[in-house]
Coordinates of C-alpha atoms and ligand atoms in Angstrom, one line a residue:
X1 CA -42.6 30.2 208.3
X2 CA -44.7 30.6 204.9
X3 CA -42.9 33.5 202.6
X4 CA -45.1 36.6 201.4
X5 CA -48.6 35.1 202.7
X6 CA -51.5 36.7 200.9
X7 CA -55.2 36.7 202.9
X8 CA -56.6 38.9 200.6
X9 CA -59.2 37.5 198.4
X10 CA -60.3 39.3 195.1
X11 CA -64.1 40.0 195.3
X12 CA -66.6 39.4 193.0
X13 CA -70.8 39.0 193.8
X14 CA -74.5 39.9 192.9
X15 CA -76.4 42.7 193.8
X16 CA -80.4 42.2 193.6
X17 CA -83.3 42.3 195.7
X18 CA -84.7 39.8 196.7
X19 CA -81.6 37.7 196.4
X20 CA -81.3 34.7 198.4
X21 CA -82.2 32.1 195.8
X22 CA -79.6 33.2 193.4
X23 CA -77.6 30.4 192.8
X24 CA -75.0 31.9 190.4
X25 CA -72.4 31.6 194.0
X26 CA -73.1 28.0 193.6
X27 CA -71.4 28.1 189.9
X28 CA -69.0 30.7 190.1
X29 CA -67.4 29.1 193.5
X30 CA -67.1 25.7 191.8
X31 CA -65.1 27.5 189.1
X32 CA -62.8 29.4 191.8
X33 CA -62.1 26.2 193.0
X34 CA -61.5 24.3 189.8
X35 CA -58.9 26.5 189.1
X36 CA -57.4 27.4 192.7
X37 CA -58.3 31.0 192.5
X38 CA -58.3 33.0 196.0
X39 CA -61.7 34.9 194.7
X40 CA -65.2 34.9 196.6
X41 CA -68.4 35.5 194.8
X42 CA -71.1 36.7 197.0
X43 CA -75.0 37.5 197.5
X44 CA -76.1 40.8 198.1
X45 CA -78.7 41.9 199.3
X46 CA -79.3 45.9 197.8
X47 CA -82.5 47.7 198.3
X48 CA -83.0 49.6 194.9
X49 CA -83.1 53.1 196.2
X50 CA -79.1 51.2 197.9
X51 CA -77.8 50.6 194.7
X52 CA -75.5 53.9 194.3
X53 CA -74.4 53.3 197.3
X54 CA -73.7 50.4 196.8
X55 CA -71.6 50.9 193.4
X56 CA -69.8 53.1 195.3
X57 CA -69.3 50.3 197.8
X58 CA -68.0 48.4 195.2
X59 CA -65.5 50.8 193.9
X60 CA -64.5 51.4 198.0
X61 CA -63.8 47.4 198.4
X62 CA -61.8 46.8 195.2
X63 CA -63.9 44.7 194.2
X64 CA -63.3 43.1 190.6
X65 CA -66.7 43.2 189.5
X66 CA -70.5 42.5 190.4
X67 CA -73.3 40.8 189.0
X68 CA -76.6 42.6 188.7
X69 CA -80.1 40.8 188.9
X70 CA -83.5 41.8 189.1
X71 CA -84.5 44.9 189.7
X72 CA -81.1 46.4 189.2
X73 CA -80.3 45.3 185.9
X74 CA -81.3 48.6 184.3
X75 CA -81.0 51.2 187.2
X76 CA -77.6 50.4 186.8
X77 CA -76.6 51.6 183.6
X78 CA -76.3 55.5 185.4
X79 CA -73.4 54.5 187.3
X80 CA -70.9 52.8 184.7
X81 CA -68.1 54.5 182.9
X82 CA -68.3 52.3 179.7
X83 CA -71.7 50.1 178.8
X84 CA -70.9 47.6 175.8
X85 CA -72.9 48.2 172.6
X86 CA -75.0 45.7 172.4
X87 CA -75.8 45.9 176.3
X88 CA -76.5 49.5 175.9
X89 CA -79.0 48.1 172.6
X90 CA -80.8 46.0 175.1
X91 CA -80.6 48.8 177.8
X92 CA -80.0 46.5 180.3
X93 CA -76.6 45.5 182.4
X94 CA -75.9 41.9 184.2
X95 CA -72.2 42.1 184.8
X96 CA -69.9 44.6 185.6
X97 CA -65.6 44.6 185.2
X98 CA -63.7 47.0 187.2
X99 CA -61.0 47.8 185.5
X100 CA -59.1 50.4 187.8
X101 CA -61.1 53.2 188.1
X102 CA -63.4 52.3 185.4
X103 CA -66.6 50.5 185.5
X104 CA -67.4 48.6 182.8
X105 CA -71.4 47.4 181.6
X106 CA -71.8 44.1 180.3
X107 CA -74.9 41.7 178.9
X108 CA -73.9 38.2 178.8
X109 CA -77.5 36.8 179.3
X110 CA -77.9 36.5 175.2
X111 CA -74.6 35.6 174.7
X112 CA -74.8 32.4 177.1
X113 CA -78.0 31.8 174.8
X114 CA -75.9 32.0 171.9
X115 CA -73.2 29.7 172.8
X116 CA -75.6 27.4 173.9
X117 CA -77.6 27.2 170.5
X118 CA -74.3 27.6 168.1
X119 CA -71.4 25.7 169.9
X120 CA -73.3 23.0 171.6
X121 CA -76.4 21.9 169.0
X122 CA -74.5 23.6 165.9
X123 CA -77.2 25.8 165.2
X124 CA -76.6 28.4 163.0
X125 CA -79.0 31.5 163.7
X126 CA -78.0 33.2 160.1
X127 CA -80.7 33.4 158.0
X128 CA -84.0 32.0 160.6
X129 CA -86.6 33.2 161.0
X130 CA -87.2 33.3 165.1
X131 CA -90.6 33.2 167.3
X132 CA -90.3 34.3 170.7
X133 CA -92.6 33.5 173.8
X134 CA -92.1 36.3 175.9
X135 CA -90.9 40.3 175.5
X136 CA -89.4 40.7 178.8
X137 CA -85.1 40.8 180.1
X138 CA -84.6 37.4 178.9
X139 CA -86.2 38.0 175.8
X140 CA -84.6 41.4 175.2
X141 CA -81.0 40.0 175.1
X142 CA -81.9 36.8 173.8
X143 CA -83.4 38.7 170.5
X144 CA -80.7 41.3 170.4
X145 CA -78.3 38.8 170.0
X146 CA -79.9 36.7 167.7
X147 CA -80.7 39.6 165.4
X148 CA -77.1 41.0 165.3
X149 CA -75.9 37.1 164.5
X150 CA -78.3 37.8 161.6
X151 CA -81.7 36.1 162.2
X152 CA -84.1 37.1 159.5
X153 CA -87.1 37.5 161.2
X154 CA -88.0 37.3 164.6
X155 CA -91.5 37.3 166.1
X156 CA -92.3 38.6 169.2
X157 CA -95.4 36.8 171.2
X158 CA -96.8 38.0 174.4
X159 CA -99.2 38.3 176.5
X160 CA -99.4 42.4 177.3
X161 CA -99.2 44.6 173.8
X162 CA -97.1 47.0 174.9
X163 CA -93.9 45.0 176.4
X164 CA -94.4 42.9 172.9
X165 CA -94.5 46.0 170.8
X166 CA -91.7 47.8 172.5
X167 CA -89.1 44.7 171.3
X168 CA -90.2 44.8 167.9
X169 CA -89.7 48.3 167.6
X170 CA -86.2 48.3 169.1
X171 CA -85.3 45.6 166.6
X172 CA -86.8 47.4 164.0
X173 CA -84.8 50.1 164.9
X174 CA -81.7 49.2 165.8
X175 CA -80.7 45.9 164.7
X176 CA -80.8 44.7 160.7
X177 CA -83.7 42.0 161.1
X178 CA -87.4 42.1 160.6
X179 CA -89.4 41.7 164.0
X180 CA -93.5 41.3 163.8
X181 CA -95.8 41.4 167.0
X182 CA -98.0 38.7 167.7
X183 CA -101.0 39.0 170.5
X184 CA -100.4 35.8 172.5
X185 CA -103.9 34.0 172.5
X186 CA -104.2 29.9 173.7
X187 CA -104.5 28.5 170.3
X188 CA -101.2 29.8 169.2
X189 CA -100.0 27.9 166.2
X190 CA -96.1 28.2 165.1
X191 CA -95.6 29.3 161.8
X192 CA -94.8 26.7 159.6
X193 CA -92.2 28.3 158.3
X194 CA -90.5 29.1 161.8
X195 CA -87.0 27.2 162.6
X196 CA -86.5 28.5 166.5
X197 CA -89.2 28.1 168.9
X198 CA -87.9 30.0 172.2
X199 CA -89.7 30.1 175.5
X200 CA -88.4 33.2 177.1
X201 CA -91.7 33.4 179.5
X202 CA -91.0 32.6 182.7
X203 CA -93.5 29.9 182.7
X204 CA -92.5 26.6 184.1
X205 CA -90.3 28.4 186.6
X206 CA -89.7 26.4 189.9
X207 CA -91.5 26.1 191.7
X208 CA -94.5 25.5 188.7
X209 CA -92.8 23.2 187.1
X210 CA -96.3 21.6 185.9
X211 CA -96.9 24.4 183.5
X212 CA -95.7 25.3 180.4
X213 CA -96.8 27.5 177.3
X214 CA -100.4 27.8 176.2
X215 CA -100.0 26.8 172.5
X216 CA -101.0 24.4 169.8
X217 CA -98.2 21.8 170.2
X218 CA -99.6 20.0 167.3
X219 CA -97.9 22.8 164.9
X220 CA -94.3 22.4 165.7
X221 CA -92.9 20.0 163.0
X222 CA -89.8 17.8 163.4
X223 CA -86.3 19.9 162.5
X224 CA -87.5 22.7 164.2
X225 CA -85.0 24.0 167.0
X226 CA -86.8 24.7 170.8
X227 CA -85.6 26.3 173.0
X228 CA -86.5 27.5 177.0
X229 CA -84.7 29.6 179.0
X230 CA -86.1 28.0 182.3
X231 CA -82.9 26.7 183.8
X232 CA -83.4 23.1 184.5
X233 CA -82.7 20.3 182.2
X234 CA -85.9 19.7 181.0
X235 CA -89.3 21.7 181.5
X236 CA -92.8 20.7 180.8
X237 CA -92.0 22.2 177.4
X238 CA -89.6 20.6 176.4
X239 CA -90.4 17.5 176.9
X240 CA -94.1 17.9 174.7
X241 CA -92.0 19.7 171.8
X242 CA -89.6 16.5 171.7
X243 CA -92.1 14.0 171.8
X244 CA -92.7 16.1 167.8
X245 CA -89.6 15.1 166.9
X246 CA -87.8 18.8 167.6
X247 CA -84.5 19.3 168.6
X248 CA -84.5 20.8 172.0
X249 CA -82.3 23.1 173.9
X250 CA -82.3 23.7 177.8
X251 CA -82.0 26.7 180.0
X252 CA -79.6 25.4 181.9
X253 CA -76.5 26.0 179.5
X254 CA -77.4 29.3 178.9
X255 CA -77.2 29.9 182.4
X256 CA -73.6 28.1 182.8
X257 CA -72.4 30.0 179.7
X258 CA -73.7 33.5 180.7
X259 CA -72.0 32.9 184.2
X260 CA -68.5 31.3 182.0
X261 CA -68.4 34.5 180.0
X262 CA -68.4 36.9 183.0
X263 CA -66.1 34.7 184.4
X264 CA -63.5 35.2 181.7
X265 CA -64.4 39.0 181.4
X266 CA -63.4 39.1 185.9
X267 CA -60.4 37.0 186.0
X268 CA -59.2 37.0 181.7
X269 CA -59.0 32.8 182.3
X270 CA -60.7 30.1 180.2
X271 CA -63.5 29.3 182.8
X272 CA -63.8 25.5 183.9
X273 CA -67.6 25.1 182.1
X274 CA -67.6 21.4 183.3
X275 CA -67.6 22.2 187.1
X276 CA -69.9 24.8 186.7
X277 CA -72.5 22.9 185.4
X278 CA -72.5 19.8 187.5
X279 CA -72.4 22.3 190.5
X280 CA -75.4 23.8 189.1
X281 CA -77.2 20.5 188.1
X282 CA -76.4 19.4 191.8
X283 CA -78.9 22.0 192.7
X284 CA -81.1 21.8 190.6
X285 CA -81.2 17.6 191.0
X286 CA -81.2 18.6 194.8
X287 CA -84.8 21.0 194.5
X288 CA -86.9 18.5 192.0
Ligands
NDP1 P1 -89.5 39.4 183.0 O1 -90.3 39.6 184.2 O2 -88.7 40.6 182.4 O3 -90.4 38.9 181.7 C1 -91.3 37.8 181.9 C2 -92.0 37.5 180.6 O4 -92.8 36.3 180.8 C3 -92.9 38.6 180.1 O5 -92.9 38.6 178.7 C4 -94.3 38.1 180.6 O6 -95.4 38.6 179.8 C5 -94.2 36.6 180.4 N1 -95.1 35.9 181.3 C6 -94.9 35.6 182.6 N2 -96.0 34.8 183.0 C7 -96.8 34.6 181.9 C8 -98.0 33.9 181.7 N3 -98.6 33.2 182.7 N4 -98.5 33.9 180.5 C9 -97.9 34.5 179.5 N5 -96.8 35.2 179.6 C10 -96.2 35.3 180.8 O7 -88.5 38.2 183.3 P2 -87.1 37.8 182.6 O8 -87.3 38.0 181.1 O9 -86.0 38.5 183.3 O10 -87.0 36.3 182.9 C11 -87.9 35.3 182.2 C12 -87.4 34.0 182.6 O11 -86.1 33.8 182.0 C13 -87.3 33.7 184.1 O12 -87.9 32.5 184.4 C14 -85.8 33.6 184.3 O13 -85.5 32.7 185.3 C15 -85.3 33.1 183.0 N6 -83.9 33.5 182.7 C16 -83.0 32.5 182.5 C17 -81.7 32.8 182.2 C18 -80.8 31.7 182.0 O14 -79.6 32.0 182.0 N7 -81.2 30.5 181.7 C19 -81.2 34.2 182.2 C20 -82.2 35.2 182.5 C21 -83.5 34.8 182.7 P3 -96.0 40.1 180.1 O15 -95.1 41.1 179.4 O16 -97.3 40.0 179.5 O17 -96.0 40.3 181.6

């Protein structure tokens, strides 16, 4: 007879709505099972006017923490005990750590950005100046981040004023770099001086994977950094701002990375990024 048997797995999950083509299980379960770990992640569906409840669900269940997508990702912040400075910067919450009683607020959308651009193409963001394609959640971590790793200047471009405005002033405000605002118009032309190009629209998105930003690809200049937030390994994008001899970065590790760190924060362990990856890139192979 087996000694001390334990059924009990330790919970983990994301709340959103809707929520079925979240395919941060698909990661997160390849790591569980990299390393052996009795955990579930799974995909909930909450209703926004649900989500105390369902908080409070969480706290009833044990649960060790939750992932929060769209449209929760802010409505959220009312029901944690602790948010983390720079997600409470960005106003915005994607991963929560229970910690006893305590519910912890976390952002790790910018920081899987940031390991993407530093650890994997040795970019250093000290010093750059920074255009931006987009002024919504993406871009809003992305550019919090980048401006407390001390970015010079970061321009925001997009296509409604007042989303585009609203970032600038925040990083005015709050963080030590410089941010402009740029009206988005078709014959966009990057700076010359600019050394990160980042896509954080979410044009190209599956399934319009035939489009990509309306700009003047004839002004991006070899040694530029570009970068898209589009999880997959190579957008429409991309692939014109390589054939000008820029270094390009993918979505799809600041996807991984985002979902490694809140990995680490839930179970304090080194997560498998290798797995995690190739089941994500499985997926994504699998939809093309
Ligand atoms: P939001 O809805 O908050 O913002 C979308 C942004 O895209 C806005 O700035 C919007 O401009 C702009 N936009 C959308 N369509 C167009 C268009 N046709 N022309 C010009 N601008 C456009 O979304 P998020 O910021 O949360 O997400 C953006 C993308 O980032 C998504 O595709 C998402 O999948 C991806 N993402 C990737 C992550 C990763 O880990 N790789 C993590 C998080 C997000 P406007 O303000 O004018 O509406």
């Amino acid at each position: 007879m087996m000694a001390n048997p334990n059924y009990k797995a330790e919970l983990v999950g994301v709340f959103g709505h809707p929520v079925a083509e979240n395919p941060t299980v698909v990661m997160q379960e390849a790591a569980f099972k990299a390393l052996n770990l009795n955990w579930r992640y799974l995909t909930i569906e909450v209703l926004p006017e649900d989500l105390g409840a369902a908080m409070q669900g969480l706290r009833a269940f044990q649960m060790r923490g939750i992932n929060l997508t769209i449209p929760h990702k802010v409505a959220v912040l009312k029901y944690l005990d602790v948010v983390k400075p720079d997600a409470a910067l960005m106003g915005a919450v994607n991963t929560v750590v229970r910690k006893d009683d305590r519910l912890i607020g976390e952002n790790t959308d910018g920081k899987g950005f940031m390991r993407a651009l530093v650890q994997d193409a040795k970019v250093d963001p000290k010093g750059t100046r920074v255009v931006v394609l987009g002024a919504g959640g993406a871009a809003r971590a992305i550019t919090v981040e980048l401006a407390l790793a001390g970015a010079r200047q970061i321009s925001i471009v997009n296509r409604s004023d007042d989303r585009g405005k609203t970032l600038c002033n925040l990083l005015n405000e709050k963080t030590p770099t410089s941010a402009d605002y740029i009206p988005w118009t078709d014959s966009f032309e990057i700076p010359e001086n600019a050394d990160i190009l980042i896509n954080a629209t979410s044009i190209g998105l599956y399934p319009n994977v035939h489009q990509k930003p309306e700009i003047v690809y004839d002004s991006l200049r070899a040694g530029m950094v570009v970068c898209d937030v589009i999880p997959t390994p190579k957008t429409l994008f991309l692939t014109e701002a390589e054939k000008h001899g820029t270094k390009i970065i993918s979505g799809l590790g600041m996807l991984v990375y985002q979902g490694a760190i809140g990995f680490t924060l839930w179970t304090d362990l080194e997560a498998p990024v290798e797995p995690m990856y190739r089941a994500l890139l499985d997926i994504f192979n699998t939809n093309d």
